[in-house]
mmCIF file of C-alpha atoms in Angstrom:
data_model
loop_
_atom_site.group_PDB
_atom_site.id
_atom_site.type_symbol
_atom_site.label_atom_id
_atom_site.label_comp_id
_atom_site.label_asym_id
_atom_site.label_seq_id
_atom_site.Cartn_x
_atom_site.Cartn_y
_atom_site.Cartn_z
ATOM 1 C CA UNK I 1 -6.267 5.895 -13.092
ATOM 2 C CA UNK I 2 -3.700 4.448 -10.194
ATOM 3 C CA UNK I 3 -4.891 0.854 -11.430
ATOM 4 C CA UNK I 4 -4.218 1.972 -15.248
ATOM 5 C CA UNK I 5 -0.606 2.582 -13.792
ATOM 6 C CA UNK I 6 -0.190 -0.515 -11.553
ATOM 7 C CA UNK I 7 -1.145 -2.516 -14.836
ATOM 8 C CA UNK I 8 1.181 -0.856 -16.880
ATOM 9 C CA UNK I 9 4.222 -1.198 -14.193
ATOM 10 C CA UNK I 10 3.024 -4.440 -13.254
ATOM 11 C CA UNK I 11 3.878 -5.294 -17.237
ATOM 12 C CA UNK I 12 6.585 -3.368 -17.527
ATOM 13 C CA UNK I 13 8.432 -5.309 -14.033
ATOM 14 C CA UNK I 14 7.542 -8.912 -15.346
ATOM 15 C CA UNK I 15 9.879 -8.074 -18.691
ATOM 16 C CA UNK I 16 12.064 -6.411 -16.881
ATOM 17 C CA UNK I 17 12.498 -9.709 -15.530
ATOM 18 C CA UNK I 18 11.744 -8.832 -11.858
ATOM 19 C CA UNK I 19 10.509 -12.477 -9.768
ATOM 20 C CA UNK I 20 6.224 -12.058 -8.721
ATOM 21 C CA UNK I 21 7.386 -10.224 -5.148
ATOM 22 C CA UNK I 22 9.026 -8.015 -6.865
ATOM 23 C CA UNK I 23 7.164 -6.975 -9.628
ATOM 24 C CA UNK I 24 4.449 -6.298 -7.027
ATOM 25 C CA UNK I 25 7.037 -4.512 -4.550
ATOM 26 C CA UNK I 26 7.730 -2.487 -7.567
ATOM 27 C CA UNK I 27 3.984 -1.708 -8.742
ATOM 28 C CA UNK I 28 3.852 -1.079 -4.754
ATOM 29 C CA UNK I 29 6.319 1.500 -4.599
ATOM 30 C CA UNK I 30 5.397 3.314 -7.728
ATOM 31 C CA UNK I 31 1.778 3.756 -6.500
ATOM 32 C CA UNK I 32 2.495 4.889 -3.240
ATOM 33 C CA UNK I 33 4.279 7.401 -4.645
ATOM 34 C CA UNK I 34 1.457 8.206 -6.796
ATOM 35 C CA UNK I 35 -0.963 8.550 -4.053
ATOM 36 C CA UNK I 36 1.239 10.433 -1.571
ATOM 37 C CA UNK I 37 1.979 13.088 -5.053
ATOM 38 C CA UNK I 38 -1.670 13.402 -5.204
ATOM 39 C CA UNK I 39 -2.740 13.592 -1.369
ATOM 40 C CA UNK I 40 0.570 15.969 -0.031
ATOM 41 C CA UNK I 41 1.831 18.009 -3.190
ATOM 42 C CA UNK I 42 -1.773 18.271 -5.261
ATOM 43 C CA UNK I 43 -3.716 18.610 -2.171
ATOM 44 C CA UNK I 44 -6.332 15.638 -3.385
ATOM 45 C CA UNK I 45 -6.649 17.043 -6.883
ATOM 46 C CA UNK I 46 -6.381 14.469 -9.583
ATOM 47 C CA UNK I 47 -5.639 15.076 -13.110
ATOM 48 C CA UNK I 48 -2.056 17.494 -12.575
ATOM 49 C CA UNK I 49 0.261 16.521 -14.309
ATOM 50 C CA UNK I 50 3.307 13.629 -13.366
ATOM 51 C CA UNK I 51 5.787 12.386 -15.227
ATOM 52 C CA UNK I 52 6.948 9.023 -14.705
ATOM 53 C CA UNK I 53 10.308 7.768 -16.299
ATOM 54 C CA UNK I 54 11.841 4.335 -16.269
ATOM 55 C CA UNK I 55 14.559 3.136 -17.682
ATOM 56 C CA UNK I 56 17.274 -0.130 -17.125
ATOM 57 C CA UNK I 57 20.757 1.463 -15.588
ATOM 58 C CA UNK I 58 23.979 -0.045 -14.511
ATOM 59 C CA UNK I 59 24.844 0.710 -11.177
ATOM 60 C CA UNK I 60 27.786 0.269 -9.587
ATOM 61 C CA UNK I 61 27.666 -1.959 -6.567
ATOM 62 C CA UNK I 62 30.289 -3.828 -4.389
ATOM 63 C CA UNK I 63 33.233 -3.823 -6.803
ATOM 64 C CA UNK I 64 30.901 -4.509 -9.804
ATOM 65 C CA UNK I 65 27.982 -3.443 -12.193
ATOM 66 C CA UNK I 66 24.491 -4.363 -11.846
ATOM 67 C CA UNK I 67 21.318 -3.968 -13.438
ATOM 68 C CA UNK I 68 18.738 -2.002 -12.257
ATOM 69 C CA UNK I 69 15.158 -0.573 -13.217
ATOM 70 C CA UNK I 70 15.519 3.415 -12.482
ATOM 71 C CA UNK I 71 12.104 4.943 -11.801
ATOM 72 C CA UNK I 72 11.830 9.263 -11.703
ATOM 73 C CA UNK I 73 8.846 10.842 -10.597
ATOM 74 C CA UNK I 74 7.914 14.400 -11.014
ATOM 75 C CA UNK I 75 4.996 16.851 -9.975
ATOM 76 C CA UNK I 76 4.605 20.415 -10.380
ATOM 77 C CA UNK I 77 3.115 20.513 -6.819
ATOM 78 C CA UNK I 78 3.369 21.959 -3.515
ATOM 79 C CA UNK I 79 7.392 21.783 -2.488
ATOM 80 C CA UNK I 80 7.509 18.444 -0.579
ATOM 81 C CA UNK I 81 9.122 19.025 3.150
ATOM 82 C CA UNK I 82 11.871 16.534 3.420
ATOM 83 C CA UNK I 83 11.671 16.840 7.206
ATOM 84 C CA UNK I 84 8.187 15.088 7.127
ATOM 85 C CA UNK I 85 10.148 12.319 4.204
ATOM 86 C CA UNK I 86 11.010 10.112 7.677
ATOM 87 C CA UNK I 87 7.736 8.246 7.984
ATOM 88 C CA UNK I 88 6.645 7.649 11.375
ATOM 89 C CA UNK I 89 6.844 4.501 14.017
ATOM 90 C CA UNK I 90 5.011 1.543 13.388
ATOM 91 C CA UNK I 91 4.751 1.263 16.484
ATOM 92 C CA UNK I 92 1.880 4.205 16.349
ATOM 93 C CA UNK I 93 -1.000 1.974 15.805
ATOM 94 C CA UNK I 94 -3.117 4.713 14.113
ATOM 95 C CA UNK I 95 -4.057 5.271 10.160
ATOM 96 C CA UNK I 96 -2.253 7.067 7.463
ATOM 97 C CA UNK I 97 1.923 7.424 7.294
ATOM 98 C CA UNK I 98 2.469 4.175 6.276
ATOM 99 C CA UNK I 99 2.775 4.735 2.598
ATOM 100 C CA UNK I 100 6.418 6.361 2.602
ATOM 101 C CA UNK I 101 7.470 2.594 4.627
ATOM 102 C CA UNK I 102 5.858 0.612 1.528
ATOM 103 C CA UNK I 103 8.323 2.675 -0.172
ATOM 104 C CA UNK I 104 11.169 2.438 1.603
ATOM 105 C CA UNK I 105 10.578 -1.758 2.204
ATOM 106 C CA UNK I 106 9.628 -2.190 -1.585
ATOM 107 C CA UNK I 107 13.075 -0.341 -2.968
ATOM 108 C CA UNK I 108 16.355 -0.305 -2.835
ATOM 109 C CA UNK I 109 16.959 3.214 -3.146
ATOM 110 C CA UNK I 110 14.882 5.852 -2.476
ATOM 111 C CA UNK I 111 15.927 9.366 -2.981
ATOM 112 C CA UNK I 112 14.435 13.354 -3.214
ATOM 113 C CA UNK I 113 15.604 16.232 -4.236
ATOM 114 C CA UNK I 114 13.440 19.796 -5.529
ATOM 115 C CA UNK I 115 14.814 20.576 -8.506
ATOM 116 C CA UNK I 116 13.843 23.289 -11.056
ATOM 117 C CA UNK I 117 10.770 23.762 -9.174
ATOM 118 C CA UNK I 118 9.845 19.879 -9.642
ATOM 119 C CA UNK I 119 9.476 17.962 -6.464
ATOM 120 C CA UNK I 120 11.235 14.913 -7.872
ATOM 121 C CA UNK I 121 11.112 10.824 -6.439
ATOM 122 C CA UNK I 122 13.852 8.554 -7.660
ATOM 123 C CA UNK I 123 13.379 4.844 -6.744
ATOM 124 C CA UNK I 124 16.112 2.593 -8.127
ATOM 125 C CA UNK I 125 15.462 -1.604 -7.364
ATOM 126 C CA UNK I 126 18.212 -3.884 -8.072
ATOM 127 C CA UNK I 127 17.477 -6.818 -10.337
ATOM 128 C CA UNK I 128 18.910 -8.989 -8.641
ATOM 129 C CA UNK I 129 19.447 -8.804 -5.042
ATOM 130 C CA UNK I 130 22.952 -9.683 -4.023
ATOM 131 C CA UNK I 131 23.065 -12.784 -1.800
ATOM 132 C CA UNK I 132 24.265 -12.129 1.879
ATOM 133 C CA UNK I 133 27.829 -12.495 2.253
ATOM 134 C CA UNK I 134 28.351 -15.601 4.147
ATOM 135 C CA UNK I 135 31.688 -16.019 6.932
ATOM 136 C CA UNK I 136 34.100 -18.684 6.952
ATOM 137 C CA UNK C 1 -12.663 -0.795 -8.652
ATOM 138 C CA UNK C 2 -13.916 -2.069 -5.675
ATOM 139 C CA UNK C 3 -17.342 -4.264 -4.489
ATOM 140 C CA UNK C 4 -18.523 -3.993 -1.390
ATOM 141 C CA UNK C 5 -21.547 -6.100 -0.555
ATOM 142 C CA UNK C 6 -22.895 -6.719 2.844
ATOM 143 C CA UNK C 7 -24.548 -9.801 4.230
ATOM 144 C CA UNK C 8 -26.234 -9.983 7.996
ATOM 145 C CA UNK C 9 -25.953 -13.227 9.494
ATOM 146 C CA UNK C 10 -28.076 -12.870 13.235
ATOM 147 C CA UNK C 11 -25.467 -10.232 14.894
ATOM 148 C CA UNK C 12 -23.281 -10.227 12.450
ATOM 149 C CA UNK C 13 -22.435 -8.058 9.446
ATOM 150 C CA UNK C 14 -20.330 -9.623 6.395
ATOM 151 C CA UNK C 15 -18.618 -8.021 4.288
ATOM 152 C CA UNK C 16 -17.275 -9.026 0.893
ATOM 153 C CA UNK C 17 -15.109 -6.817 -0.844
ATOM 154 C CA UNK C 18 -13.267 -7.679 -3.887
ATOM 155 C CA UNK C 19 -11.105 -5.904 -6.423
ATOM 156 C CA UNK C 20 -8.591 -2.739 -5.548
ATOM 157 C CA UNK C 21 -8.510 -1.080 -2.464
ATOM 158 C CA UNK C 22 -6.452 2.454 -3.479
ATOM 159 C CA UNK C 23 -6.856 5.924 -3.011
ATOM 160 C CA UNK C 24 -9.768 6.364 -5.082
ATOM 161 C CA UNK C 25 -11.808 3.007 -3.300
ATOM 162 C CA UNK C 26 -10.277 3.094 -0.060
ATOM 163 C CA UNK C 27 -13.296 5.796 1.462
ATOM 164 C CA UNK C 28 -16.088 3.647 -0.022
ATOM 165 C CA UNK C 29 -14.574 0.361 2.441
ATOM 166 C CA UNK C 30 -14.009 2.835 5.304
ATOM 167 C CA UNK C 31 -17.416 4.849 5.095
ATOM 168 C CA UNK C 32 -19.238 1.285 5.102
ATOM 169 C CA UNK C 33 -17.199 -0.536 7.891
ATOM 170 C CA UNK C 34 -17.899 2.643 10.160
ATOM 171 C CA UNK C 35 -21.758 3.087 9.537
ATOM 172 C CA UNK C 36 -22.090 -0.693 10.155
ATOM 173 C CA UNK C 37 -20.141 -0.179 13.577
ATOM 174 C CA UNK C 38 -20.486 3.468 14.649
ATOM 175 C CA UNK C 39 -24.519 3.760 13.440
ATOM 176 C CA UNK C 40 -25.880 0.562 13.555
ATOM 177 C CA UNK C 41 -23.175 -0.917 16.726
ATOM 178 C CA UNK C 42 -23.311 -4.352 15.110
ATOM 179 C CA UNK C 43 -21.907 -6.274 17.534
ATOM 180 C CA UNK C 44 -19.543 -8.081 15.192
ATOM 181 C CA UNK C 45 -18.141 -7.177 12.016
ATOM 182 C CA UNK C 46 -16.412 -9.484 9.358
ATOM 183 C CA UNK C 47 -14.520 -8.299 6.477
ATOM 184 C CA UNK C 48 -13.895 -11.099 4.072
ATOM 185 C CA UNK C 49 -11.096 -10.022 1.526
ATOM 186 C CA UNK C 50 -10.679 -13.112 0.123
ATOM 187 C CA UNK C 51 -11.615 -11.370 -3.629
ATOM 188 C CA UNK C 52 -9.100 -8.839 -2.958
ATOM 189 C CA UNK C 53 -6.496 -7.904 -5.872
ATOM 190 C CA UNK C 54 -4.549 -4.843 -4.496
ATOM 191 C CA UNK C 55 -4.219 -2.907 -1.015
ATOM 192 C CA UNK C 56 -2.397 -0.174 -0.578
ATOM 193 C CA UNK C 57 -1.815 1.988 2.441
ATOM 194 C CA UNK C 58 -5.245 3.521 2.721
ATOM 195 C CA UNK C 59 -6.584 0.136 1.856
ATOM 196 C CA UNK C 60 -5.086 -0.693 5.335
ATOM 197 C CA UNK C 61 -5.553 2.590 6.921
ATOM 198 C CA UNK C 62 -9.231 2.157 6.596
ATOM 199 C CA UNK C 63 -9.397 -1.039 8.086
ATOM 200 C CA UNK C 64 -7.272 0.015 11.268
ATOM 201 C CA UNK C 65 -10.292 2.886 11.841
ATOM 202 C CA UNK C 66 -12.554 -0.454 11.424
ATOM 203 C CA UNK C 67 -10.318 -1.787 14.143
ATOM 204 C CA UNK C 68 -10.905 1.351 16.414
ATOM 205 C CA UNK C 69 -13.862 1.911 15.788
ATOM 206 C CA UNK C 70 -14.675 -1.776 16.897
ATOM 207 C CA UNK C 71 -12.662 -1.009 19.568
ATOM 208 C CA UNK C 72 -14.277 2.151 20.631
ATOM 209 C CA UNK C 73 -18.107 0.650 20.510
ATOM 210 C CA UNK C 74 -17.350 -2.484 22.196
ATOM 211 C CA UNK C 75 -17.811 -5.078 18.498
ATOM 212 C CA UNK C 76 -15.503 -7.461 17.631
ATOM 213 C CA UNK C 77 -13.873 -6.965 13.961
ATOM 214 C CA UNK C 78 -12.456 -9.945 12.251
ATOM 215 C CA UNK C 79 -10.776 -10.226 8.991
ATOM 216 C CA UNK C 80 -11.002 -13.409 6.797
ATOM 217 C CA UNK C 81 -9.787 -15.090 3.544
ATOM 218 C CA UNK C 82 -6.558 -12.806 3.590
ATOM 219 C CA UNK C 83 -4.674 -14.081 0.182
ATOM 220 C CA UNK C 84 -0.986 -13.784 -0.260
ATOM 221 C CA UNK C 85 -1.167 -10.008 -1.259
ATOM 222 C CA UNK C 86 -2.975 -9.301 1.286
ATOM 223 C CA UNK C 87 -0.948 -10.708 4.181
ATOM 224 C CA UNK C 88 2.042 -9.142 2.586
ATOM 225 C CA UNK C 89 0.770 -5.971 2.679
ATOM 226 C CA UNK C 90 -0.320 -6.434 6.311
ATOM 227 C CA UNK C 91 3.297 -7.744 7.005
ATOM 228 C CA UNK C 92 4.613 -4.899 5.736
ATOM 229 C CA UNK C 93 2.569 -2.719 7.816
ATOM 230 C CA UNK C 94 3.458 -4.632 10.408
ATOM 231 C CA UNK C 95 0.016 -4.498 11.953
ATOM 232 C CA UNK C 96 -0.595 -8.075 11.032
ATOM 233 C CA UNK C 97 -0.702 -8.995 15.062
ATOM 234 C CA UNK C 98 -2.982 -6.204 15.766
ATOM 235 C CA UNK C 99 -6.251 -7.622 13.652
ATOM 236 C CA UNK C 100 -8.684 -10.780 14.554
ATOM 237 C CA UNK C 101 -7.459 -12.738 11.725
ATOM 238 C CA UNK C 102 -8.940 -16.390 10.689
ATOM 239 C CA UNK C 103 -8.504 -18.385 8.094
ATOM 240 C CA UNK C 104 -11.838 -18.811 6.721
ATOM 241 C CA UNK C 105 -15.264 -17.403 7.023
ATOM 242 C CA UNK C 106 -16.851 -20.114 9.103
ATOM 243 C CA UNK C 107 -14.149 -19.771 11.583
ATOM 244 C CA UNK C 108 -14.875 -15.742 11.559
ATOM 245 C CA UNK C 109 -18.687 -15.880 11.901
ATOM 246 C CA UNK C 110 -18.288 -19.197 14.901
ATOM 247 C CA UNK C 111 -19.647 -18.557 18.069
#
């Protein structure tokens, strides 16, 4: 089922007109997000329900408006504790925890919230990423 | 969907994996990697992901417990034919520096 999804974003990212990193950062993101919704809110059990939304918003950004792809996830599951939402140091050479840092590297926003007893992920990514301000 | 297939070469067990490596495949790659090292104590151990499409953080999980559990029985574990998604992935993790890495499988399975 995940690689039904990562087909489907992968798609939707390329039209979206998102460069090959990004496309992938996106597809990334989204099924990390997946997985974790599955492993930490669903306890391992596949086929509960999530509903993914995505949709092209303006944001405003440094004095102007720019496009970006909005992605909202929602589950039905077990509340998500934002306390354990800060990943862990990579510095920790062991397995697991590394799937809320694809996140984080792979968007440019990544925000949570419990609302109406939905444990809901919203990852925003620019299209285009601004270029770094360069000094005089 | 993931492939595993194993080849022995004298000491050495190769594996070739190709397609995902998710949630759903990831305990298929791990469950292999530690009965060639934990059961049999091959003495080395080459993963050649050269075929790979997609890792995710299991994906890499599950060869870090490879990694140990080289580690813990004295093999050595090398990784080989790492494409561009694949390296990113490891970048990412930044546990790139952490794995035996070559280039190709020759250089891998070389005395």
């Amino acid at each position: 089922m995940l690689s039904v999804v990562r087909g489907a974003v992968t798609r939707l990212t390329e039209r979206f007109g998102f460069s090959e990193p990004e496309c992938r950062a996106v597809v990334r993101a989204v099924d990390e997000a997946l997985t974790n919704i599955i492993r930490h809110a669903y306890h391992g059990q596949t086929g509960r329900p999530i509903e993914a939304s995505f949709r092209s918003i303006r944001v405003r950004r440094d004095g102007g408006q720019e496009t970006a792809l909005e992605i909202v996830l929602q589950d039905q599951g077990v509340r998500v504790d934002r306390a354990k939402l800060q990943g862990r140091p990579l510095e920790d050479v062991r397995p697991g925890g590394l799937g809320l840092h694809f996140i984080r590297q792979s968007m440019d926003r990544v925000e949570f919230r419990y609302h109406k007893g939905k444990n809901q992920l919203r990852l925003v990514k620019f299209l285009h990423a601004p270029e770094p301000r360069r000094s005089c | 969907m993931i492939q595993i297939s194993a080849r022995h070469l004298d000491q050495i067990t190769i594996f070739d994996v190709s397609g995902d490596i998710d949630l759903a495949t990831s305990p298929e790659l791990r469950k292999a990697l530690l009965r060639e090292l934990r059961e049999l104590r091959m003495p080395r151990v080459v993963v050649n992901l050269q075929a790979v499409q997609y890792v995710d953080s299991s994906g890499v999980a599950s060869l870090v417990e490879g990694l140990k559990a080289s580690r813990d029985v004295g093999s050595r574990f090398v990784l080989c034919g790492l494409n561009t998604k694949v390296k990113e992935v490891l970048r990412l993790s930044r546990l790139g520096t952490i794995f035996e890495i070559c280039e190709s499988e020759e250089q891998a399975i070389a005395p």
